[in-house]
Amino acid sequence: NMMALMSRITELTNRLLVAELTAHGIRGIVPSHGGILMRLYSGKPYTMQEMATAIHRTKPTLTVLVGKLEEQGYVRREKSAADSRVTFLQITEKGRALEPVFREISDKLNALVYQGLGEAESQAMTRRLQQILGRLSDAAE
């Protein structure tokens, strides 16, 4: 069953990510924090709503994730000068210092996932997974 396989892949990926973070001496960060940090590394400012949409989480879930990152000093929230109802997320220096580790872990995971596949096969697999995700997203809405 493909869904069982995808679930198991997600479980093992998360286990590998936590093990890699631990091996680098990073504790208290979970895989779902990675999506937030990786987007903030781009330098693009994100509102809480934009980040929730980008990482496919609800605003309440994002608030909890950001709260934990903020407690650890990796990110900070800043109210918009133009509209105090809008809150932007910003990476801190401590958070920025994790970027090389996150990139290394990401490269290592990608190498493992795509090992033995040619460029065309890798692109085809990614396209198929995006199609499945799109169909499931449409059905869930």
CSV table of C-alpha atoms in Angstrom, one decimal:
chain,number,residue,atom,x,y,z
A,1,ASN,CA,0.0,0.0,0.0
A,2,MET,CA,1.5,3.3,-1.1
A,3,MET,CA,0.0,5.3,1.7
A,4,ALA,CA,1.6,3.0,4.3
A,5,LEU,CA,4.9,3.3,2.5
A,6,MET,CA,4.7,7.1,2.4
A,7,SER,CA,3.8,7.1,6.1
A,8,ARG,CA,6.8,4.9,7.0
A,9,ILE,CA,9.1,7.0,4.8
A,10,THR,CA,8.0,10.1,6.8
A,11,GLU,CA,8.5,8.4,10.1
A,12,LEU,CA,12.0,7.2,9.1
A,13,THR,CA,12.9,10.6,7.7
A,14,ASN,CA,11.9,12.3,10.9
A,15,ARG,CA,13.9,9.8,12.9
A,16,LEU,CA,16.9,10.4,10.7
A,17,LEU,CA,16.6,14.2,11.0
A,18,VAL,CA,16.4,14.1,14.8
A,19,ALA,CA,19.4,11.8,14.9
A,20,GLU,CA,21.4,14.1,12.7
A,21,LEU,CA,20.5,17.2,14.7
A,22,THR,CA,21.4,15.4,17.9
A,23,ALA,CA,24.7,14.3,16.3
A,24,HIS,CA,25.4,18.0,15.7
A,25,GLY,CA,24.6,18.8,19.3
A,26,ILE,CA,21.3,20.4,18.5
A,27,ARG,CA,18.5,19.5,20.9
A,28,GLY,CA,14.9,20.8,21.2
A,29,ILE,CA,14.4,21.2,17.4
A,30,VAL,CA,12.0,18.9,15.7
A,31,PRO,CA,11.6,18.3,11.9
A,32,SER,CA,8.5,20.6,11.8
A,33,HIS,CA,10.8,23.5,12.9
A,34,GLY,CA,13.0,22.9,9.9
A,35,GLY,CA,10.4,24.2,7.5
A,36,ILE,CA,10.2,27.5,9.4
A,37,LEU,CA,13.9,27.9,9.6
A,38,MET,CA,14.7,27.0,6.0
A,39,ARG,CA,12.2,29.6,4.8
A,40,LEU,CA,13.6,32.3,7.0
A,41,TYR,CA,17.1,31.5,5.7
A,42,SER,CA,15.9,32.8,2.4
A,43,GLY,CA,15.9,36.3,3.8
A,44,LYS,CA,12.3,36.9,2.8
A,45,PRO,CA,10.2,38.3,5.5
A,46,TYR,CA,7.2,36.1,6.4
A,47,THR,CA,4.1,37.1,8.3
A,48,MET,CA,2.7,34.4,10.6
A,49,GLN,CA,-0.1,33.8,8.1
A,50,GLU,CA,2.3,33.5,5.2
A,51,MET,CA,4.5,31.0,7.1
A,52,ALA,CA,1.5,28.9,8.1
A,53,THR,CA,0.5,28.7,4.5
A,54,ALA,CA,4.1,28.0,3.3
A,55,ILE,CA,4.6,25.1,5.7
A,56,HIS,CA,1.0,23.8,5.5
A,57,ARG,CA,0.2,24.2,9.2
A,58,THR,CA,-2.7,26.0,10.9
A,59,LYS,CA,-2.0,29.3,12.6
A,60,PRO,CA,-2.4,27.8,16.1
A,61,THR,CA,0.1,25.0,15.3
A,62,LEU,CA,2.5,27.6,13.8
A,63,THR,CA,2.2,29.7,17.0
A,64,VAL,CA,3.2,26.7,19.1
A,65,LEU,CA,6.2,25.9,16.8
A,66,VAL,CA,7.3,29.5,16.7
A,67,GLY,CA,6.9,29.8,20.4
A,68,LYS,CA,9.4,26.9,21.0
A,69,LEU,CA,11.9,28.4,18.5
A,70,GLU,CA,11.5,31.8,20.1
A,71,GLU,CA,12.1,30.3,23.6
A,72,GLN,CA,15.3,28.8,22.4
A,73,GLY,CA,16.4,32.1,20.8
A,74,TYR,CA,16.3,30.9,17.1
A,75,VAL,CA,13.6,33.3,15.9
A,76,ARG,CA,11.8,36.4,17.1
A,77,ARG,CA,8.4,37.9,16.3
A,78,GLU,CA,8.2,41.5,15.4
A,79,LYS,CA,5.1,43.6,14.9
A,80,SER,CA,4.7,45.4,11.6
A,81,ALA,CA,5.3,49.2,11.9
A,82,ALA,CA,2.6,49.7,9.3
A,83,ASP,CA,-0.1,47.5,10.9
A,84,SER,CA,0.2,46.3,14.5
A,85,ARG,CA,-2.1,43.4,13.7
A,86,VAL,CA,0.6,41.8,11.5
A,87,THR,CA,3.5,40.0,13.0
A,88,PHE,CA,6.6,39.1,11.1
A,89,LEU,CA,9.0,36.3,11.8
A,90,GLN,CA,12.7,37.0,11.9
A,91,ILE,CA,15.7,34.7,12.2
A,92,THR,CA,18.1,35.6,15.0
A,93,GLU,CA,21.9,35.2,14.8
A,94,LYS,CA,21.6,32.0,16.9
A,95,GLY,CA,19.1,30.7,14.3
A,96,ARG,CA,21.2,31.8,11.4
A,97,ALA,CA,24.2,29.9,12.9
A,98,LEU,CA,22.2,26.7,12.4
A,99,GLU,CA,21.9,27.2,8.6
A,100,PRO,CA,25.1,25.3,7.6
A,101,VAL,CA,24.0,22.3,9.7
A,102,PHE,CA,20.5,22.4,8.2
A,103,ARG,CA,21.9,22.6,4.7
A,104,GLU,CA,24.3,19.7,5.4
A,105,ILE,CA,21.5,17.5,6.8
A,106,SER,CA,19.3,18.4,3.9
A,107,ASP,CA,22.0,17.6,1.3
A,108,LYS,CA,22.7,14.3,3.1
A,109,LEU,CA,19.0,13.3,3.2
A,110,ASN,CA,18.5,14.3,-0.5
A,111,ALA,CA,21.5,12.2,-1.5
A,112,LEU,CA,20.1,9.2,0.4
A,113,VAL,CA,16.6,9.6,-1.1
A,114,TYR,CA,17.8,10.1,-4.7
A,115,GLN,CA,20.7,7.5,-4.5
A,116,GLY,CA,20.8,5.4,-7.6
A,117,LEU,CA,18.3,7.5,-9.6
A,118,GLY,CA,19.2,9.5,-12.6
A,119,GLU,CA,18.1,13.1,-13.1
A,120,ALA,CA,15.1,12.2,-15.2
A,121,GLU,CA,14.0,9.5,-12.7
A,122,SER,CA,14.4,12.0,-9.8
A,123,GLN,CA,12.3,14.6,-11.6
A,124,ALA,CA,9.7,12.1,-12.5
A,125,MET,CA,9.4,10.8,-9.0
A,126,THR,CA,9.1,14.4,-7.6
A,127,ARG,CA,6.4,15.3,-10.2
A,128,ARG,CA,4.4,12.1,-9.3
A,129,LEU,CA,4.6,12.9,-5.6
A,130,GLN,CA,3.5,16.5,-6.2
A,131,GLN,CA,0.5,15.2,-8.2
A,132,ILE,CA,-0.5,12.9,-5.4
A,133,LEU,CA,-0.1,15.7,-2.9
A,134,GLY,CA,-2.2,18.0,-5.1
A,135,ARG,CA,-5.0,15.4,-5.4
A,136,LEU,CA,-5.0,14.7,-1.7
A,137,SER,CA,-5.0,18.4,-0.8
A,138,ASP,CA,-7.9,19.0,-3.2
A,139,ALA,CA,-9.9,16.1,-1.6
A,140,ALA,CA,-9.2,17.4,1.9
A,141,GLU,CA,-10.6,20.8,1.2
